PDB file of C-alpha atoms in Angstrom:
ATOM      1  CA  MET A 174     -29.770  -4.975 -52.704  1.00  0.00           C
ATOM      2  CA  ALA A 175     -28.082  -5.400 -49.338  1.00  0.00           C
ATOM      3  CA  ILE A 176     -26.754  -2.264 -47.682  1.00  0.00           C
ATOM      4  CA  PRO A 177     -22.998  -2.541 -46.900  1.00  0.00           C
ATOM      5  CA  LEU A 178     -22.422  -2.674 -43.174  1.00  0.00           C
ATOM      6  CA  THR A 179     -19.502  -1.072 -41.404  1.00  0.00           C
ATOM      7  CA  ARG A 180     -17.076  -3.385 -39.640  1.00  0.00           C
ATOM      8  CA  LEU A 181     -16.777  -2.453 -35.994  1.00  0.00           C
ATOM      9  CA  GLY A 182     -13.601  -4.256 -35.013  1.00  0.00           C
ATOM     10  CA  GLY A 183     -12.331  -3.119 -31.630  1.00  0.00           C
ATOM     11  CA  GLN A 184     -14.902  -0.311 -31.460  1.00  0.00           C
ATOM     12  CA  ALA A 185     -17.491  -2.886 -30.435  1.00  0.00           C
ATOM     13  CA  PHE A 186     -15.588  -3.856 -27.318  1.00  0.00           C
ATOM     14  CA  ASN A 187     -15.476  -2.005 -24.014  1.00  0.00           C
ATOM     15  CA  HIS A 188     -11.886  -3.026 -23.291  1.00  0.00           C
ATOM     16  CA  ARG A 189      -8.578  -3.688 -24.966  1.00  0.00           C
ATOM     17  CA  THR A 190      -8.732  -7.126 -26.487  1.00  0.00           C
ATOM     18  CA  SER A 191      -6.710  -9.449 -28.671  1.00  0.00           C
ATOM     19  CA  VAL A 192      -6.667  -9.400 -32.444  1.00  0.00           C
ATOM     20  CA  ASP A 193      -7.998 -12.963 -32.470  1.00  0.00           C
ATOM     21  CA  ILE A 194     -11.077 -12.007 -30.440  1.00  0.00           C
ATOM     22  CA  GLU A 195     -11.817  -9.011 -32.637  1.00  0.00           C
ATOM     23  CA  ALA A 196     -11.342 -11.134 -35.751  1.00  0.00           C
ATOM     24  CA  GLU A 197     -13.779 -13.776 -34.516  1.00  0.00           C
ATOM     25  CA  TYR A 198     -16.462 -11.191 -33.854  1.00  0.00           C
ATOM     26  CA  ASP A 199     -15.959  -9.640 -37.290  1.00  0.00           C
ATOM     27  CA  ARG A 200     -15.950 -13.094 -38.903  1.00  0.00           C
ATOM     28  CA  LEU A 201     -19.366 -13.946 -37.478  1.00  0.00           C
ATOM     29  CA  ARG A 202     -20.903 -10.621 -38.514  1.00  0.00           C
ATOM     30  CA  ASP A 203     -19.366 -10.955 -41.991  1.00  0.00           C
ATOM     31  CA  LEU A 204     -20.814 -14.447 -42.392  1.00  0.00           C
ATOM     32  CA  ALA A 205     -24.215 -13.087 -41.405  1.00  0.00           C
ATOM     33  CA  ARG A 206     -23.881 -10.299 -43.967  1.00  0.00           C
ATOM     34  CA  GLU A 207     -22.955 -12.793 -46.691  1.00  0.00           C
ATOM     35  CA  GLU A 208     -26.037 -14.865 -45.904  1.00  0.00           C
ATOM     36  CA  ALA A 209     -28.160 -11.696 -46.029  1.00  0.00           C
ATOM     37  CA  GLU A 210     -26.851 -10.929 -49.511  1.00  0.00           C
ATOM     38  CA  LYS A 211     -27.567 -14.491 -50.677  1.00  0.00           C
ATOM     39  CA  ARG A 212     -31.048 -14.277 -49.184  1.00  0.00           C
ATOM     40  CA  ASN A 213     -31.763 -11.018 -50.987  1.00  0.00           C
ATOM     41  CA  ASP A 214     -30.540 -12.454 -54.270  1.00  0.00           C
ATOM     42  CA  CYS A 215     -32.765 -15.531 -53.915  1.00  0.00           C
ATOM     43  CA  PHE A 216     -35.817 -13.452 -53.100  1.00  0.00           C
ATOM     44  CA  ALA A 217     -35.189 -11.113 -56.046  1.00  0.00           C
ATOM     45  CA  ARG A 218     -34.779 -14.045 -58.435  1.00  0.00           C
ATOM     46  CA  SER A 219     -37.874 -15.672 -56.968  1.00  0.00           C
ATOM     47  CA  ARG A 220     -39.896 -12.563 -57.740  1.00  0.00           C
ATOM     48  CA  ASP A 221     -38.565 -12.483 -61.302  1.00  0.00           C
ATOM     49  CA  ALA A 222     -39.341 -16.179 -61.771  1.00  0.00           C
ATOM     50  CA  TYR A 223     -42.896 -15.698 -60.581  1.00  0.00           C
ATOM     51  CA  SER A 224     -43.369 -12.711 -62.869  1.00  0.00           C
ATOM     52  CA  SER A 225     -42.248 -14.836 -65.818  1.00  0.00           C
ATOM     53  CA  GLY A 226     -44.725 -17.587 -64.947  1.00  0.00           C
ATOM     54  CA  ASP A 227     -42.261 -20.032 -63.383  1.00  0.00           C
ATOM     55  CA  GLY A 228     -44.144 -20.795 -60.194  1.00  0.00           C
ATOM     56  CA  ALA A 229     -42.092 -23.846 -59.264  1.00  0.00           C
ATOM     57  CA  GLY A 230     -38.826 -22.005 -59.734  1.00  0.00           C
ATOM     58  CA  ALA A 231     -40.116 -19.056 -57.709  1.00  0.00           C
ATOM     59  CA  LYS A 232     -41.061 -21.328 -54.820  1.00  0.00           C
ATOM     60  CA  SER A 233     -37.698 -23.108 -54.879  1.00  0.00           C
ATOM     61  CA  LEU A 234     -35.800 -19.816 -54.829  1.00  0.00           C
ATOM     62  CA  SER A 235     -38.012 -18.498 -52.051  1.00  0.00           C
ATOM     63  CA  ASN A 236     -37.262 -21.563 -49.931  1.00  0.00           C
ATOM     64  CA  ALA A 237     -33.542 -21.104 -50.602  1.00  0.00           C
ATOM     65  CA  GLY A 238     -33.836 -17.483 -49.499  1.00  0.00           C
ATOM     66  CA  LYS A 239     -35.501 -18.524 -46.260  1.00  0.00           C
ATOM     67  CA  ALA A 240     -32.673 -20.993 -45.608  1.00  0.00           C
ATOM     68  CA  HIS A 241     -30.094 -18.232 -46.055  1.00  0.00           C
ATOM     69  CA  ALA A 242     -32.137 -16.003 -43.736  1.00  0.00           C
ATOM     70  CA  ALA A 243     -32.038 -18.706 -41.049  1.00  0.00           C
ATOM     71  CA  LYS A 244     -28.258 -18.978 -41.385  1.00  0.00           C
ATOM     72  CA  MET A 245     -27.956 -15.195 -41.163  1.00  0.00           C
ATOM     73  CA  ASP A 246     -29.946 -15.187 -37.927  1.00  0.00           C
ATOM     74  CA  GLU A 247     -27.780 -17.950 -36.488  1.00  0.00           C
ATOM     75  CA  TYR A 248     -24.495 -16.179 -37.272  1.00  0.00           C
ATOM     76  CA  ASN A 249     -25.841 -12.950 -35.806  1.00  0.00           C
ATOM     77  CA  ARG A 250     -26.943 -14.812 -32.686  1.00  0.00           C
ATOM     78  CA  GLN A 251     -23.464 -16.264 -32.310  1.00  0.00           C
ATOM     79  CA  ALA A 252     -21.881 -12.821 -32.759  1.00  0.00           C
ATOM     80  CA  SER A 253     -24.274 -11.269 -30.260  1.00  0.00           C
ATOM     81  CA  ASP A 254     -23.575 -13.945 -27.650  1.00  0.00           C
ATOM     82  CA  PHE A 255     -19.824 -13.741 -28.288  1.00  0.00           C
ATOM     83  CA  ILE A 256     -19.468  -9.997 -27.779  1.00  0.00           C
ATOM     84  CA  PHE A 257     -21.853  -9.998 -24.833  1.00  0.00           C
ATOM     85  CA  ARG A 258     -19.714 -12.572 -23.042  1.00  0.00           C
ATOM     86  CA  GLU A 259     -16.576 -10.561 -23.770  1.00  0.00           C
ATOM     87  CA  ASN A 260     -17.960  -7.202 -22.665  1.00  0.00           C
ATOM     88  CA  ASN A 261     -19.767  -8.531 -19.598  1.00  0.00           C
ATOM     89  CA  ALA A 262     -17.183 -10.988 -18.307  1.00  0.00           C
ATOM     90  CA  PRO A 263     -16.625 -10.998 -14.525  1.00  0.00           C
ATOM     91  CA  GLY A 264     -14.439  -8.087 -13.498  1.00  0.00           C
ATOM     92  CA  ARG A 265     -15.218  -5.976 -16.569  1.00  0.00           C
ATOM     93  CA  VAL A 266     -18.544  -4.552 -15.383  1.00  0.00           C
ATOM     94  CA  GLU A 267     -20.148  -4.193 -11.971  1.00  0.00           C
ATOM     95  CA  ASP A 268     -22.840  -6.637 -10.855  1.00  0.00           C
ATOM     96  CA  ASP A 269     -25.483  -3.933 -11.275  1.00  0.00           C
ATOM     97  CA  CYS A 270     -24.363  -3.066 -14.810  1.00  0.00           C
ATOM     98  CA  ILE A 271     -24.922  -4.444 -18.322  1.00  0.00           C
ATOM     99  CA  ASP A 272     -22.937  -3.503 -21.441  1.00  0.00           C
ATOM    100  CA  LEU A 273     -24.745  -3.520 -24.807  1.00  0.00           C
ATOM    101  CA  HIS A 274     -21.853  -2.453 -27.046  1.00  0.00           C
ATOM    102  CA  GLY A 275     -21.724  -4.222 -30.417  1.00  0.00           C
ATOM    103  CA  GLN A 276     -25.338  -5.383 -30.386  1.00  0.00           C
ATOM    104  CA  PHE A 277     -27.976  -4.818 -33.038  1.00  0.00           C
ATOM    105  CA  VAL A 278     -30.832  -2.725 -31.665  1.00  0.00           C
ATOM    106  CA  GLU A 279     -33.199  -5.687 -31.565  1.00  0.00           C
ATOM    107  CA  GLU A 280     -30.514  -7.828 -29.918  1.00  0.00           C
ATOM    108  CA  ALA A 281     -29.897  -5.173 -27.268  1.00  0.00           C
ATOM    109  CA  GLU A 282     -33.638  -4.950 -26.598  1.00  0.00           C
ATOM    110  CA  ARG A 283     -33.965  -8.702 -26.086  1.00  0.00           C
ATOM    111  CA  ILE A 284     -30.917  -8.931 -23.813  1.00  0.00           C
ATOM    112  CA  LEU A 285     -31.932  -5.936 -21.716  1.00  0.00           C
ATOM    113  CA  GLU A 286     -35.528  -7.053 -21.256  1.00  0.00           C
ATOM    114  CA  GLU A 287     -34.373 -10.461 -20.046  1.00  0.00           C
ATOM    115  CA  ARG A 288     -31.959  -8.823 -17.597  1.00  0.00           C
ATOM    116  CA  ILE A 289     -34.565  -6.360 -16.302  1.00  0.00           C
ATOM    117  CA  ARG A 290     -37.092  -9.126 -15.674  1.00  0.00           C
ATOM    118  CA  ALA A 291     -34.494 -11.276 -13.912  1.00  0.00           C
ATOM    119  CA  ASP A 292     -33.218  -8.406 -11.740  1.00  0.00           C
ATOM    120  CA  THR A 293     -36.747  -7.294 -10.892  1.00  0.00           C
ATOM    121  CA  ALA A 294     -37.690 -10.835  -9.867  1.00  0.00           C
ATOM    122  CA  ARG A 295     -34.800 -10.973  -7.393  1.00  0.00           C
ATOM    123  CA  GLY A 296     -35.609  -7.544  -5.943  1.00  0.00           C
ATOM    124  CA  ALA A 297     -32.788  -5.473  -7.409  1.00  0.00           C
ATOM    125  CA  SER A 298     -33.257  -1.714  -7.003  1.00  0.00           C
ATOM    126  CA  HIS A 299     -31.599  -0.505 -10.198  1.00  0.00           C
ATOM    127  CA  LEU A 300     -29.531  -1.319 -13.260  1.00  0.00           C
ATOM    128  CA  HIS A 301     -26.846   0.675 -15.077  1.00  0.00           C
ATOM    129  CA  VAL A 302     -27.087   0.159 -18.841  1.00  0.00           C
ATOM    130  CA  ILE A 303     -24.035   0.983 -20.976  1.00  0.00           C
ATOM    131  CA  VAL A 304     -25.254   2.075 -24.406  1.00  0.00           C
ATOM    132  CA  GLY A 305     -22.305   4.118 -25.669  1.00  0.00           C
ATOM    133  CA  LYS A 306     -22.248   7.740 -26.756  1.00  0.00           C
ATOM    134  CA  GLY A 307     -22.747   7.117 -30.481  1.00  0.00           C
ATOM    135  CA  ASN A 308     -19.224   8.266 -31.346  1.00  0.00           C
ATOM    136  CA  HIS A 309     -18.892   5.501 -33.920  1.00  0.00           C
ATOM    137  CA  SER A 310     -22.457   5.675 -35.235  1.00  0.00           C
ATOM    138  CA  SER A 311     -23.514   7.274 -38.494  1.00  0.00           C
ATOM    139  CA  GLY A 312     -23.899  10.994 -37.786  1.00  0.00           C
ATOM    140  CA  HIS A 313     -22.812  10.278 -34.187  1.00  0.00           C
ATOM    141  CA  VAL A 314     -26.444   9.439 -33.382  1.00  0.00           C
ATOM    142  CA  GLN A 315     -27.074   7.000 -30.547  1.00  0.00           C
ATOM    143  CA  LYS A 316     -29.054   4.016 -31.781  1.00  0.00           C
ATOM    144  CA  ILE A 317     -29.528   1.848 -28.699  1.00  0.00           C
ATOM    145  CA  LYS A 318     -30.240   4.576 -26.143  1.00  0.00           C
ATOM    146  CA  PRO A 319     -33.648   5.620 -27.610  1.00  0.00           C
ATOM    147  CA  ARG A 320     -34.763   1.975 -27.679  1.00  0.00           C
ATOM    148  CA  VAL A 321     -33.680   1.464 -24.059  1.00  0.00           C
ATOM    149  CA  GLU A 322     -35.745   4.479 -23.031  1.00  0.00           C
ATOM    150  CA  GLU A 323     -38.709   3.212 -25.044  1.00  0.00           C
ATOM    151  CA  LEU A 324     -38.453  -0.233 -23.464  1.00  0.00           C
ATOM    152  CA  CYS A 325     -38.432   1.344 -20.001  1.00  0.00           C
ATOM    153  CA  ARG A 326     -41.609   3.257 -20.851  1.00  0.00           C
ATOM    154  CA  GLU A 327     -43.260   0.042 -22.055  1.00  0.00           C
ATOM    155  CA  LEU A 328     -42.289  -1.726 -18.832  1.00  0.00           C
ATOM    156  CA  GLY A 329     -43.435   1.187 -16.672  1.00  0.00           C
ATOM    157  CA  LEU A 330     -39.924   1.908 -15.397  1.00  0.00           C
ATOM    158  CA  ARG A 331     -38.168   5.222 -14.837  1.00  0.00           C
ATOM    159  CA  CYS A 332     -34.762   5.813 -16.364  1.00  0.00           C
ATOM    160  CA  THR A 333     -32.335   8.702 -16.594  1.00  0.00           C
ATOM    161  CA  THR A 334     -29.156   9.534 -18.470  1.00  0.00           C
ATOM    162  CA  GLU A 335     -26.191   9.452 -16.129  1.00  0.00           C
ATOM    163  CA  GLU A 336     -23.362  11.975 -15.936  1.00  0.00           C
ATOM    164  CA  ASN A 337     -21.584   9.729 -18.421  1.00  0.00           C
ATOM    165  CA  GLU A 338     -23.936  10.126 -21.395  1.00  0.00           C
ATOM    166  CA  GLY A 339     -23.161   6.609 -22.542  1.00  0.00           C
ATOM    167  CA  ARG A 340     -24.865   5.122 -19.480  1.00  0.00           C
ATOM    168  CA  ILE A 341     -28.517   4.970 -18.449  1.00  0.00           C
ATOM    169  CA  TYR A 342     -29.743   4.416 -14.901  1.00  0.00           C
ATOM    170  CA  VAL A 343     -32.886   2.277 -14.731  1.00  0.00           C
ATOM    171  CA  ASN A 344     -34.943   2.376 -11.526  1.00  0.00           C
ATOM    172  CA  LEU A 345     -36.311  -1.143 -11.063  1.00  0.00           C
ATOM    173  CA  GLY A 346     -38.522  -0.165  -8.163  1.00  0.00           C
ATOM    174  CA  GLY A 347     -36.649  -2.137  -5.516  1.00  0.00           C
ATOM    175  CA  GLN A 348     -35.079  -0.850  -2.314  1.00  0.00           C
ATOM    176  CA  GLY A 349     -32.116   1.450  -2.820  1.00  0.00           C
ATOM    177  CA  GLN A 350     -31.041   4.971  -3.571  1.00  0.00           C
ATOM    178  CA  HIS A 351     -30.780   6.546  -7.002  1.00  0.00           C
ATOM    179  CA  HIS A 352     -27.167   7.361  -7.748  1.00  0.00           C
ATOM    180  CA  GLY A 353     -27.270   7.790 -11.497  1.00  0.00           C
ATOM    181  CA  GLY A 354     -26.171  11.341 -12.252  1.00  0.00           C
ATOM    182  CA  GLN A 355     -27.473  14.159 -14.385  1.00  0.00           C
ATOM    183  CA  GLY A 356     -30.548  14.017 -16.562  1.00  0.00           C
ATOM    184  CA  GLN A 357     -34.315  13.758 -16.477  1.00  0.00           C
ATOM    185  CA  TYR A 358     -36.349  10.646 -15.905  1.00  0.00           C
ATOM    186  CA  HIS A 359     -37.958   9.124 -18.947  1.00  0.00           C
ATOM    187  CA  GLY A 360     -40.951   6.874 -18.938  1.00  0.00           C
ATOM    188  CA  GLY A 361     -43.431   6.507 -16.125  1.00  0.00           C
ATOM    189  CA  GLN A 362     -46.417   4.223 -16.155  1.00  0.00           C
ATOM    190  CA  GLY A 363     -47.265   2.127 -19.141  1.00  0.00           C
ATOM    191  CA  GLN A 364     -47.874  -1.360 -20.401  1.00  0.00           C
ATOM    192  CA  HIS A 365     -45.486  -3.597 -22.255  1.00  0.00           C
ATOM    193  CA  HIS A 366     -46.987  -4.400 -25.634  1.00  0.00           C
ATOM    194  CA  GLY A 367     -45.378  -7.188 -27.562  1.00  0.00           C
ATOM    195  CA  GLY A 368     -42.347  -8.174 -25.479  1.00  0.00           C
ATOM    196  CA  GLN A 369     -39.288  -8.919 -27.551  1.00  0.00           C
ATOM    197  CA  GLY A 370     -38.859  -7.283 -30.933  1.00  0.00           C
ATOM    198  CA  GLN A 371     -38.989  -9.195 -34.168  1.00  0.00           C
ATOM    199  CA  HIS A 372     -36.212  -9.488 -36.703  1.00  0.00           C
ATOM    200  CA  HIS A 373     -37.701  -8.491 -40.073  1.00  0.00           C
ATOM    201  CA  GLY A 374     -35.082  -9.595 -42.579  1.00  0.00           C
ATOM    202  CA  GLY A 375     -32.125  -7.303 -42.937  1.00  0.00           C
ATOM    203  CA  GLN A 376     -28.970  -7.300 -40.921  1.00  0.00           C
ATOM    204  CA  GLY A 377     -30.376  -5.145 -38.175  1.00  0.00           C
ATOM    205  CA  GLN A 378     -28.461  -2.219 -36.745  1.00  0.00           C
ATOM    206  CA  TYR A 379     -25.229  -1.912 -34.778  1.00  0.00           C
ATOM    207  CA  HIS A 380     -24.852   0.586 -32.012  1.00  0.00           C
ATOM    208  CA  GLY A 381     -21.423   1.158 -33.586  1.00  0.00           C
ATOM    209  CA  GLY A 382     -22.803   2.756 -36.738  1.00  0.00           C
ATOM    210  CA  GLN A 383     -24.180   0.062 -39.017  1.00  0.00           C
ATOM    211  CA  LYS A 384     -27.255   0.795 -41.107  1.00  0.00           C
ATOM    212  CA  GLN A 385     -30.446  -1.213 -41.154  1.00  0.00           C
ATOM    213  CA  ASP A 386     -31.029  -3.508 -44.093  1.00  0.00           C
ATOM    214  CA  GLU A 387     -34.803  -3.476 -44.488  1.00  0.00           C
ATOM    215  CA  ASP A 388     -36.174  -5.652 -47.261  1.00  0.00           C
ATOM    216  CA  ASP A 389     -39.692  -6.097 -45.905  1.00  0.00           C
ATOM    217  CA  GLY A 390     -41.321  -4.894 -49.096  1.00  0.00           C
ATOM    218  CA  LEU A 391     -39.456  -7.368 -51.267  1.00  0.00           C
ATOM    219  CA  LEU A 392     -39.815 -10.177 -48.763  1.00  0.00           C
ATOM    220  CA  GLY A 393     -43.519  -9.501 -48.393  1.00  0.00           C
ATOM    221  CA  ALA A 394     -44.020  -9.604 -52.141  1.00  0.00           C
ATOM    222  CA  VAL A 395     -42.166 -12.916 -52.433  1.00  0.00           C
ATOM    223  CA  LEU A 396     -44.071 -14.511 -49.581  1.00  0.00           C
ATOM    224  CA  LYS A 397     -47.342 -13.307 -51.075  1.00  0.00           C
ATOM    225  CA  CYS A 398     -46.395 -14.978 -54.321  1.00  0.00           C
ATOM    226  CA  CYS A 399     -45.660 -18.219 -52.498  1.00  0.00           C
ATOM    227  CA  VAL A 400     -49.073 -18.126 -50.819  1.00  0.00           C
ATOM    228  CA  VAL A 401     -50.772 -17.663 -54.171  1.00  0.00           C
ATOM    229  CA  MET A 402     -48.965 -20.700 -55.495  1.00  0.00           C
TER     230      MET A 402
END
């Protein structure tokens, strides 16, 4: 069963925006959620069909579930790209800053790693990462910040929480002075194992307070059935 996800609306944006823009972002996330529910239903029915001895029906339903999963990923990609463009448009953030509001954790990880590698290649000294304070998250717990710190450790970079707790200063090792703010450095030396994260079913997780929809157990069982067939 899919876990209901909270609509973020304007909370996902770092600026005042129009109703139409907010509605488009919500529309894309809602379409992704609908595809996730259809995917889950297909996989559950596929498991039931296999249990009843209907191998052909189980395989057909499994394939339908995979198709819905692909559509879910596409809608989420569109939503991620849409809000990133809005929040990081010229004039809204500084050149040495990136805003990850409204992203799933795995989306934020992918975007940030690409930015870090690009900035490092051109010799940038630092990067300010806006992760939010978790005010709109379940239990007011920051979701993206811990993953940003973990990614920095994997890449062997030092990072620190700035005076504004919703921002992280990442030292890229280039020439320049640290001007982040309060906090301790996290990370140090280390190797990056695995690169970008994988999307294992589910709707992922918003920094704004959405829960993860993890169906790995069910999906694994269905895929195992398909292999047997």
